[in-house]
Amino acid sequence: MDDDETFPAEGFDEVGFDGDLLEEELRQAAAVLDPVPPELRRIAMGAYALHDLDAEIAELTFDSLVDALPVRGVPQAPRMLTFRAGELTVDVEVTEEGLIGQVLPPQPARIEVLGGPQTALPVAVDTLGRFTSGRTPTGPFALRLRTGGAVVVTEWLRA
């Protein structure tokens, strides 16, 4: 073998080599020997569906677990979160009953609670920007807001 050759010349016929056929045979072998679990495929498809190229990220500016002083006599105070993206503020209270929040300044919006492999849960927003979700997120969650032509997604947090 020469110093500049990657493969030895004998036994390698470039003319008869079909890279597409080899790739297809390798895909078939992988599908039989090491298939992608259906749950993982569903999670991957869900993650891609959450992909918003034009979404603005709302930064977490307040988290009562980190920023608030503990209140004496209140063993399980609800978690309070504040997100900001430009002039838009989203206040969220995480309780055992679900999420309660408000979009400021008040404006028409559609909100979805994102929760990993689960489907996005749509939440209604009233004329004052208030919203409630009767389901407390289990595990990581984020909010996706659609206001006018803008899409804003909050940071992902654990409930």
Backbone as a printed PyTorch tensor [residue, N CA C, xyz], in Angstrom:
tensor([[[  0.8410,  -1.1710,   0.0000],
         [  0.0000,   0.0000,   0.0000],
         [  0.8890,   1.2360,   0.0000]],

        [[  0.5430,   2.1970,  -0.8630],
         [  1.3040,   3.4470,  -0.9270],
         [  0.9650,   4.3050,   0.2860]],

        [[  1.8530,   5.2570,   0.5740],
         [  1.6340,   6.1480,   1.7180],
         [  0.3850,   7.0040,   1.5540]],

        [[  0.0290,   7.3760,   0.2890],
         [ -1.1060,   8.2640,   0.0810],
         [ -2.4200,   7.5230,  -0.1490]],

        [[ -2.4320,   6.1970,  -0.0860],
         [ -3.6600,   5.4300,  -0.2810],
         [ -4.3340,   5.1500,   1.0600]],

        [[ -5.6430,   5.2980,   1.0820],
         [ -6.4050,   4.9960,   2.2840],
         [ -6.7480,   3.5220,   2.3380]],

        [[ -7.1000,   2.9490,   1.1860],
         [ -7.4600,   1.5430,   1.1010],
         [ -6.4580,   0.8340,   0.2040]],

        [[ -6.2080,  -0.4270,   0.4750],
         [ -5.3370,  -1.1730,  -0.4450],
         [ -6.0440,  -1.3280,  -1.7910]],

        [[ -5.2980,  -1.3380,  -2.8820],
         [ -5.8550,  -1.4010,  -4.2280],
         [ -6.4880,  -2.7600,  -4.5240]],

        [[ -5.9480,  -3.8370,  -3.9960],
         [ -6.4990,  -5.1480,  -4.3190],
         [ -7.8090,  -5.4010,  -3.5800]],

        [[ -8.7830,  -5.9640,  -4.2770],
         [-10.0840,  -6.2850,  -3.6910],
         [-11.0400,  -5.1050,  -3.6380]],

        [[-10.6240,  -3.9470,  -4.1110],
         [-11.4950,  -2.7670,  -4.0860],
         [-11.7000,  -2.3020,  -5.5160]],

        [[-12.9190,  -2.5090,  -6.0080],
         [-13.2510,  -2.1480,  -7.3780],
         [-14.1750,  -0.9430,  -7.3480]],

        [[-13.6420,   0.2360,  -7.6250],
         [-14.4270,   1.4530,  -7.5710],
         [-15.5510,   1.4650,  -8.5980]],

        [[-15.3600,   0.8420,  -9.7190],
         [-16.3610,   0.8450, -10.7730],
         [-17.5900,   0.0530, -10.3480]],

        [[-17.4220,  -1.0760,  -9.6560],
         [-18.5500,  -1.9110,  -9.2590],
         [-19.1260,  -1.5580,  -7.9040]],

        [[-18.6150,  -0.5240,  -7.2600],
         [-19.0650,  -0.1640,  -5.9180],
         [-20.3110,   0.7050,  -5.9940]],

        [[-21.3810,   0.3230,  -5.2360],
         [-22.6400,   1.0810,  -5.2120],
         [-22.8680,   1.5680,  -3.7740]],

        [[-22.5050,   2.7990,  -3.5200],
         [-22.6340,   3.3720,  -2.1810],
         [-24.0740,   3.4390,  -1.7050]],

        [[-25.0060,   3.7330,  -2.6060],
         [-26.4240,   3.8110,  -2.2360],
         [-26.9470,   2.4500,  -1.7980]],

        [[-26.5390,   1.4020,  -2.5100],
         [-26.9620,   0.0490,  -2.1510],
         [-26.3990,  -0.3370,  -0.7850]],

        [[-25.1300,  -0.0130,  -0.5530],
         [-24.5130,  -0.3160,   0.7430],
         [-25.2410,   0.4210,   1.8650]],

        [[-25.5560,   1.6930,   1.6490],
         [-26.2590,   2.4640,   2.6660],
         [-27.6190,   1.8430,   2.9800]],

        [[-28.3500,   1.4460,   1.9490],
         [-29.6660,   0.8310,   2.1560],
         [-29.5460,  -0.4900,   2.9070]],

        [[-28.5530,  -1.2930,   2.5780],
         [-28.3550,  -2.5670,   3.2770],
         [-27.9840,  -2.3410,   4.7440]],

        [[-27.1770,  -1.3190,   5.0070],
         [-26.8200,  -0.9910,   6.3960],
         [-28.0430,  -0.5000,   7.1680]],

        [[-28.9080,   0.3020,   6.5300],
         [-30.1420,   0.7560,   7.1790],
         [-31.0400,  -0.4180,   7.5310]],

        [[-31.1850,  -1.3470,   6.5950],
         [-32.0220,  -2.5210,   6.8420],
         [-31.4550,  -3.3750,   7.9750]],

        [[-30.1370,  -3.5410,   7.9890],
         [-29.5040,  -4.3310,   9.0560],
         [-29.7060,  -3.6510,  10.4100]],

        [[-29.5470,  -2.3230,  10.4560],
         [-29.7440,  -1.5980,  11.7080],
         [-31.1950,  -1.6870,  12.1700]],

        [[-32.1430,  -1.6310,  11.2230],
         [-33.5640,  -1.7180,  11.5780],
         [-33.9000,  -3.0760,  12.1860]],

        [[-33.2350,  -4.1170,  11.7310],
         [-33.4940,  -5.4660,  12.2520],
         [-32.7160,  -5.7150,  13.5470]],

        [[-31.4280,  -5.3670,  13.5640],
         [-30.5700,  -5.6880,  14.6980],
         [-30.6630,  -4.6910,  15.8530]],

        [[-30.9280,  -3.4190,  15.5490],
         [-30.9770,  -2.3900,  16.5960],
         [-32.0450,  -1.3590,  16.2480]],

        [[-33.3270,  -1.7500,  16.2960],
         [-34.3820,  -0.8210,  15.8780],
         [-34.5470,   0.3340,  16.8680]],

        [[-35.0050,   1.4540,  16.3340],
         [-35.2980,   2.6200,  17.1750],
         [-36.6030,   2.3300,  17.9180]],

        [[-36.5970,   2.4020,  19.2610],
         [-37.8330,   2.1580,  20.0180],
         [-38.9200,   3.1520,  19.6080]],

        [[-40.1570,   2.7030,  19.5170],
         [-41.2550,   3.6010,  19.1060],
         [-41.3770,   4.8360,  19.9940]],

        [[-41.1520,   4.6900,  21.3030],
         [-41.2500,   5.8320,  22.2140],
         [-40.1860,   6.8820,  21.8870]],

        [[-38.9660,   6.4210,  21.5820],
         [-37.8900,   7.3510,  21.2250],
         [-38.1980,   8.0510,  19.9060]],

        [[-38.7550,   7.3280,  18.9510],
         [-39.1350,   7.9290,  17.6750],
         [-40.2030,   9.0050,  17.9050]],

        [[-41.1800,   8.7190,  18.7810],
         [-42.2420,   9.6670,  19.0790],
         [-41.6710,  10.9210,  19.7610]],

        [[-40.7350,  10.7270,  20.6930],
         [-40.1030,  11.8600,  21.3780],
         [-39.3180,  12.7210,  20.3850]],

        [[-38.5890,  12.0710,  19.4900],
         [-37.8070,  12.8100,  18.4970],
         [-38.7150,  13.6110,  17.5720]],

        [[-39.8180,  13.0200,  17.1560],
         [-40.7490,  13.7320,  16.2960],
         [-41.3820,  14.9060,  17.0430]],

        [[-41.6830,  14.6970,  18.3310],
         [-42.2320,  15.7790,  19.1420],
         [-41.2390,  16.9120,  19.3230]],

        [[-39.9630,  16.5660,  19.5320],
         [-38.9310,  17.5910,  19.6940],
         [-38.7920,  18.4110,  18.4180]],

        [[-38.8550,  17.7550,  17.2790],
         [-38.7670,  18.4900,  16.0140],
         [-39.9870,  19.3790,  15.8270]],

        [[-41.1420,  18.9080,  16.2490],
         [-42.3650,  19.6980,  16.1100],
         [-42.3010,  20.9690,  16.9560]],

        [[-41.5140,  20.9570,  18.0290],
         [-41.3850,  22.1260,  18.9000],
         [-40.4150,  23.1660,  18.3340]],

        [[-39.7800,  22.8320,  17.2540],
         [-38.7440,  23.6790,  16.6790],
         [-39.3690,  24.9010,  16.0180]],

        [[-39.1450,  26.0740,  16.5880],
         [-39.6240,  27.3340,  16.0130],
         [-38.4110,  28.1920,  15.6960]],

        [[-38.0740,  28.2830,  14.4270],
         [-36.8920,  29.0580,  14.0530],
         [-37.0350,  30.5380,  14.3740]],

        [[-38.2560,  31.0440,  14.2590],
         [-38.4540,  32.4770,  14.4570],
         [-38.9090,  32.8280,  15.8700]],

        [[-38.8960,  31.8690,  16.7820],
         [-39.3670,  32.1260,  18.1480],
         [-38.3300,  32.9240,  18.9330]],

        [[-38.8500,  33.8800,  19.6880],
         [-38.0030,  34.6440,  20.5960],
         [-38.0080,  33.9220,  21.9410]],

        [[-36.8690,  33.8350,  22.5930],
         [-36.7700,  33.1420,  23.8740],
         [-37.0670,  34.1320,  24.9950]],

        [[-38.0330,  33.7610,  25.8530],
         [-38.3520,  34.5820,  27.0170],
         [-37.4410,  34.1370,  28.1620]],

        [[-36.6850,  35.0510,  28.6750],
         [-35.7080,  34.7640,  29.7320],
         [-36.3800,  34.7300,  31.0950]],

        [[-35.9920,  33.7690,  31.9080],
         [-36.4820,  33.6740,  33.2840],
         [-35.8220,  34.7860,  34.0980]],

        [[-36.6320,  35.7150,  34.6180],
         [-36.0830,  36.8380,  35.3950],
         [-36.3790,  36.7100,  36.8820]],

        [[-37.3360,  35.8440,  37.2520],
         [-37.6440,  35.6300,  38.6680],
         [-38.1310,  34.2060,  38.8520]],

        [[-37.5850,  33.5300,  39.8610],
         [-38.0240,  32.1900,  40.2490],
         [-38.0610,  32.1730,  41.7710]],

        [[-39.2450,  31.9720,  42.3380],
         [-39.3920,  32.0430,  43.7920],
         [-38.5590,  30.9800,  44.5140]],

        [[-38.1920,  29.9020,  43.8480],
         [-37.3320,  28.9020,  44.4830],
         [-35.9230,  29.4410,  44.7100]],

        [[-35.5240,  30.3990,  43.8880],
         [-34.1710,  30.9430,  43.9650],
         [-34.1510,  32.3530,  44.5420]],

        [[-35.0880,  33.1930,  44.0940],
         [-35.0250,  34.6230,  44.3780],
         [-35.8390,  35.0930,  45.5790]],

        [[-36.8200,  34.3250,  46.0180],
         [-37.7140,  34.7850,  47.0880],
         [-37.1920,  34.3590,  48.4520]],

        [[-37.5490,  35.1520,  49.4430],
         [-37.2330,  34.7960,  50.8220],
         [-38.3210,  33.8460,  51.3340]],

        [[-37.9430,  32.8340,  52.0950],
         [-38.9710,  31.9210,  52.6120],
         [-39.9170,  32.6440,  53.5700]],

        [[-41.1900,  32.2700,  53.5050],
         [-42.2060,  32.8740,  54.3680],
         [-42.4900,  31.9020,  55.5000]],

        [[-42.3700,  32.4000,  56.7160],
         [-42.6020,  31.5680,  57.8800],
         [-44.0760,  31.2080,  57.9810]],

        [[-44.3590,  29.9430,  58.2670],
         [-45.7280,  29.4990,  58.4340],
         [-46.3960,  29.0720,  57.1380]],

        [[-45.6920,  29.1690,  56.0110],
         [-46.2360,  28.7260,  54.7250],
         [-45.3420,  27.5950,  54.2180]],

        [[-45.7200,  26.3330,  54.5280],
         [-44.8380,  25.2170,  54.1850],
         [-44.7220,  24.9640,  52.6810]],

        [[-45.7740,  25.0920,  51.9360],
         [-45.7490,  24.8040,  50.5080],
         [-46.2720,  26.0050,  49.7120]],

        [[-45.5190,  27.0610,  49.6680],
         [-45.9190,  28.2300,  48.8850],
         [-45.8320,  27.8740,  47.4010]],

        [[-46.7780,  28.3710,  46.5940],
         [-46.7060,  28.0810,  45.1620],
         [-45.4480,  28.6950,  44.5450]],

        [[-44.9730,  28.0640,  43.5000],
         [-43.7890,  28.5740,  42.8130],
         [-44.2140,  29.6900,  41.8720]],

        [[-43.5220,  30.8080,  41.9540],
         [-43.8040,  31.9680,  41.1250],
         [-42.6540,  32.1420,  40.1230]],

        [[-43.0240,  32.3490,  38.8550],
         [-42.0320,  32.5210,  37.7930],
         [-42.3700,  33.7650,  36.9870]],

        [[-41.3510,  34.4880,  36.5420],
         [-41.5440,  35.6200,  35.6470],
         [-40.5800,  35.4690,  34.4750]],

        [[-41.1390,  35.5590,  33.2670],
         [-40.3470,  35.4880,  32.0420],
         [-40.4860,  36.8050,  31.3060]],

        [[-39.3910,  37.2260,  30.6330],
         [-39.4410,  38.4650,  29.8510],
         [-38.8190,  38.2380,  28.4850]],

        [[-39.4830,  38.8280,  27.4850],
         [-38.9680,  38.8550,  26.1180],
         [-39.3090,  40.2250,  25.5570]],

        [[-38.3380,  41.1190,  25.5080],
         [-38.5940,  42.4880,  25.0590],
         [-39.5660,  43.1710,  25.9960]],

        [[-40.6670,  43.6790,  25.4630],
         [-41.6880,  44.3590,  26.2730],
         [-42.7030,  43.3870,  26.8620]],

        [[-42.6540,  42.1240,  26.4790],
         [-43.6150,  41.1170,  26.9230],
         [-43.1480,  40.4740,  28.2290]],

        [[-44.0640,  40.3860,  29.1950],
         [-43.7930,  39.7150,  30.4650],
         [-44.8520,  38.6470,  30.6720]],

        [[-44.4240,  37.4930,  31.1600],
         [-45.3460,  36.4080,  31.4840],
         [-45.0840,  36.0090,  32.9310]],

        [[-46.1120,  36.1930,  33.7790],
         [-46.0460,  35.7680,  35.1660],
         [-46.7950,  34.4460,  35.2880]],

        [[-46.1820,  33.4770,  35.9790],
         [-46.7810,  32.1480,  36.1120],
         [-46.6710,  31.6930,  37.5580]],

        [[-47.7650,  31.1410,  38.0520],
         [-47.7960,  30.5250,  39.3830],
         [-48.0230,  29.0230,  39.1700]],

        [[-47.1170,  28.2150,  39.6920],
         [-47.2300,  26.7560,  39.5620],
         [-47.7860,  26.2200,  40.8690]],

        [[-48.9780,  25.6260,  40.8060],
         [-49.6230,  25.0930,  42.0040],
         [-49.8830,  23.6040,  41.8090]],

        [[-50.3980,  22.9600,  42.8380],
         [-50.7640,  21.5470,  42.7220],
         [-51.9490,  21.3570,  41.7830]],

        [[-52.7490,  22.3990,  41.5920],
         [-53.9160,  22.3250,  40.7160],
         [-53.5880,  22.6450,  39.2600]],

        [[-52.4460,  23.2350,  38.9970],
         [-52.0780,  23.5820,  37.6240],
         [-51.3010,  24.8740,  37.5500]],

        [[-51.4200,  25.5630,  36.4210],
         [-50.7320,  26.8270,  36.1980],
         [-51.7430,  27.9620,  36.1480]],

        [[-51.3690,  29.0830,  36.7450],
         [-52.1610,  30.3050,  36.6850],
         [-51.1880,  31.3890,  36.2520]],

        [[-51.5850,  32.2120,  35.2920],
         [-50.6480,  33.2250,  34.8410],
         [-51.2960,  34.3980,  34.1660]],

        [[-50.4420,  35.3350,  33.7490],
         [-50.9130,  36.5260,  33.0570],
         [-49.8350,  37.0120,  32.0960]],

        [[-50.2900,  37.4100,  30.9220],
         [-49.4250,  38.0100,  29.9040],
         [-49.5660,  39.5220,  30.0340]],

        [[-48.4310,  40.2130,  30.1400],
         [-48.4310,  41.6690,  30.2750],
         [-47.5530,  42.2740,  29.1970]],

        [[-47.9390,  43.3250,  28.5530],
         [-49.2470,  43.9440,  28.6390],
         [-50.3190,  42.9990,  28.0970]],

        [[-51.5500,  43.1450,  28.6400],
         [-52.6410,  42.2680,  28.2000],
         [-52.8520,  42.3900,  26.6920]],

        [[-52.9690,  41.2470,  26.0370],
         [-53.1580,  41.2180,  24.5950],
         [-53.6780,  39.8540,  24.1740]],

        [[-54.2970,  39.7840,  23.0150],
         [-54.7480,  38.4750,  22.5390],
         [-53.5320,  37.5690,  22.3410]],

        [[-53.6380,  36.3640,  22.8320],
         [-52.5230,  35.4190,  22.7150],
         [-53.0590,  33.9950,  22.7500]],

        [[-52.2950,  33.1080,  22.1760],
         [-52.5420,  31.6790,  22.3260],
         [-51.3330,  31.1200,  23.0570]],

        [[-51.5960,  30.3220,  24.0670],
         [-50.5180,  29.7460,  24.8710],
         [-50.6250,  28.2350,  24.8060]],

        [[-49.4680,  27.5890,  24.7120],
         [-49.3970,  26.1380,  24.7780],
         [-48.4030,  25.7790,  25.8740]],

        [[-48.7870,  24.8190,  26.7210],
         [-47.8740,  24.2970,  27.7310],
         [-47.1690,  23.1180,  27.0930]],

        [[-45.8530,  23.2290,  26.9490],
         [-45.0480,  22.1770,  26.3430],
         [-44.5040,  21.2980,  27.4530]],

        [[-44.5510,  20.0050,  27.2460],
         [-44.0980,  19.1030,  28.2970],
         [-43.3630,  17.8970,  27.7990]],

        [[-42.2970,  18.0740,  27.0430],
         [-41.5070,  16.9550,  26.5730],
         [-42.2440,  16.1180,  25.5490]],

        [[-42.3210,  14.8020,  25.7700],
         [-42.9160,  13.9350,  24.7530],
         [-44.4310,  14.0530,  24.6550]],

        [[-45.0500,  14.7150,  25.6290],
         [-46.5030,  14.8750,  25.5640],
         [-46.8490,  15.9150,  24.5120]],

        [[-48.0800,  15.8680,  24.0450],
         [-48.5110,  16.8830,  23.0930],
         [-48.6740,  18.2110,  23.8190]],

        [[-48.5590,  19.2880,  23.0690],
         [-48.7130,  20.6220,  23.6460],
         [-50.1560,  20.8020,  24.1130]],

        [[-50.3050,  21.3570,  25.3090],
         [-51.6250,  21.5750,  25.8920],
         [-52.0360,  23.0230,  25.6530]],

        [[-53.0630,  23.2770,  24.8090],
         [-53.4820,  24.6580,  24.5720],
         [-54.1880,  25.2400,  25.7890]],

        [[-53.9540,  26.5180,  26.0360],
         [-54.5340,  27.2190,  27.1830],
         [-55.1600,  28.5150,  26.6720]],

        [[-56.3830,  28.8040,  27.1200],
         [-57.0810,  30.0200,  26.7070],
         [-56.5650,  31.2260,  27.4830]],

        [[-56.4910,  32.3720,  26.7970],
         [-56.0750,  33.6340,  27.4090],
         [-57.2530,  34.5950,  27.3060]],

        [[-57.6440,  35.2140,  28.4470],
         [-58.7780,  36.1520,  28.4030],
         [-58.3120,  37.5420,  27.9680]],

        [[-59.2340,  38.5010,  27.9490],
         [-58.9210,  39.8490,  27.4600],
         [-57.9530,  40.6070,  28.3640]],

        [[-57.8190,  40.1780,  29.6080],
         [-56.8670,  40.8080,  30.5230],
         [-55.5070,  40.1050,  30.5160]],

        [[-55.3430,  39.1170,  29.6290],
         [-54.0750,  38.4040,  29.5220],
         [-53.9350,  37.2480,  30.4950]],

        [[-55.0080,  36.9190,  31.2260],
         [-54.9350,  35.8590,  32.2360],
         [-55.1780,  34.4940,  31.6070]],

        [[-54.5360,  33.4770,  32.1730],
         [-54.7290,  32.1150,  31.6920],
         [-54.5910,  31.1280,  32.8430]],

        [[-55.2260,  29.9700,  32.6910],
         [-55.1030,  28.8860,  33.6690],
         [-55.0110,  27.5630,  32.9260]],

        [[-54.2920,  26.6560,  33.5120],
         [-54.1860,  25.2890,  33.0070],
         [-54.4880,  24.3700,  34.1710]],

        [[-55.4450,  23.4890,  34.0020],
         [-55.8490,  22.6050,  35.0830],
         [-54.9290,  21.4270,  35.2990]],

        [[-53.8060,  21.3840,  34.6050],
         [-52.8850,  20.2620,  34.7480],
         [-51.5040,  20.7850,  35.1170]],

        [[-50.9850,  20.3220,  36.2560],
         [-49.6390,  20.6960,  36.6680],
         [-48.6300,  19.9060,  35.8450]],

        [[-47.6410,  20.5780,  35.2450],
         [-46.6470,  19.8420,  34.4690],
         [-45.8700,  18.8640,  35.3470]],

        [[-45.6050,  17.7100,  34.8100],
         [-44.7370,  16.7430,  35.4910],
         [-43.4550,  16.6760,  34.6900]],

        [[-42.3780,  17.0590,  35.2920],
         [-41.1160,  17.0930,  34.5600],
         [-40.8950,  18.4440,  33.9120]],

        [[-39.9690,  18.5000,  32.9580],
         [-39.6570,  19.7700,  32.3050],
         [-40.8520,  20.3160,  31.5360]],

        [[-40.9930,  21.6490,  31.5390],
         [-42.0590,  22.2980,  30.7780],
         [-41.5950,  23.6650,  30.3110]],

        [[-42.2820,  24.1600,  29.3030],
         [-42.0640,  25.5060,  28.7840],
         [-43.4060,  26.0090,  28.2720]],

        [[-43.4870,  27.2900,  28.0230],
         [-44.6980,  27.8810,  27.4550],
         [-44.3610,  28.4380,  26.0830]],

        [[-45.2510,  28.2270,  25.1200],
         [-45.1270,  28.8300,  23.7980],
         [-46.2820,  29.8090,  23.6390]],

        [[-45.9730,  31.0710,  23.4070],
         [-46.9830,  32.1120,  23.2370],
         [-46.9720,  32.5780,  21.7920]],

        [[-48.1560,  32.7090,  21.2510],
         [-48.3070,  33.2710,  19.9120],
         [-49.1310,  34.5380,  20.0760]],

        [[-48.4900,  35.6890,  19.8840],
         [-49.1600,  36.9790,  20.0130],
         [-49.0140,  37.7140,  18.7020]],

        [[-50.1240,  37.9210,  18.0200],
         [-50.0460,  38.5660,  16.7040],
         [-49.2230,  37.7020,  15.7750]],

        [[-48.1550,  38.2440,  15.2300],
         [-47.2720,  37.4900,  14.3540],
         [-46.0520,  36.9400,  15.0560]],

        [[-45.9080,  37.2440,  16.3500],
         [-44.7070,  36.8270,  17.0840],
         [-44.9180,  35.5010,  17.8040]],

        [[-43.8280,  34.7460,  17.9100],
         [-43.8240,  33.5030,  18.6870],
         [-42.7490,  33.6490,  19.7590]],

        [[-43.1520,  33.4230,  21.0110],
         [-42.2290,  33.5180,  22.1450],
         [-42.2770,  32.1970,  22.8900]],

        [[-41.0990,  31.6570,  23.2090],
         [-41.0070,  30.4100,  23.9620],
         [-40.1980,  30.6840,  25.2210]],

        [[-40.7250,  30.2330,  26.3690],
         [-40.0000,  30.4260,  27.6260],
         [-38.8800,  29.4050,  27.7480]],

        [[-37.9960,  29.6600,  28.6780],
         [-36.9840,  28.6700,  29.0060],
         [-37.6570,  27.4270,  29.5670]],

        [[-37.0110,  26.2830,  29.4480],
         [-37.5350,  25.0370,  30.0000],
         [-37.1600,  24.9510,  31.4740]],

        [[-38.1390,  24.5600,  32.3080],
         [-37.9340,  24.4200,  33.7470],
         [-38.5750,  23.1380,  34.2330]],

        [[-38.1740,  22.6830,  35.4040],
         [-38.8590,  21.5710,  36.0570],
         [-39.9030,  22.1480,  36.9920]],

        [[-41.0810,  21.5440,  36.9780],
         [-42.1720,  22.0160,  37.8380],
         [-41.8360,  21.7920,  39.2950]]])
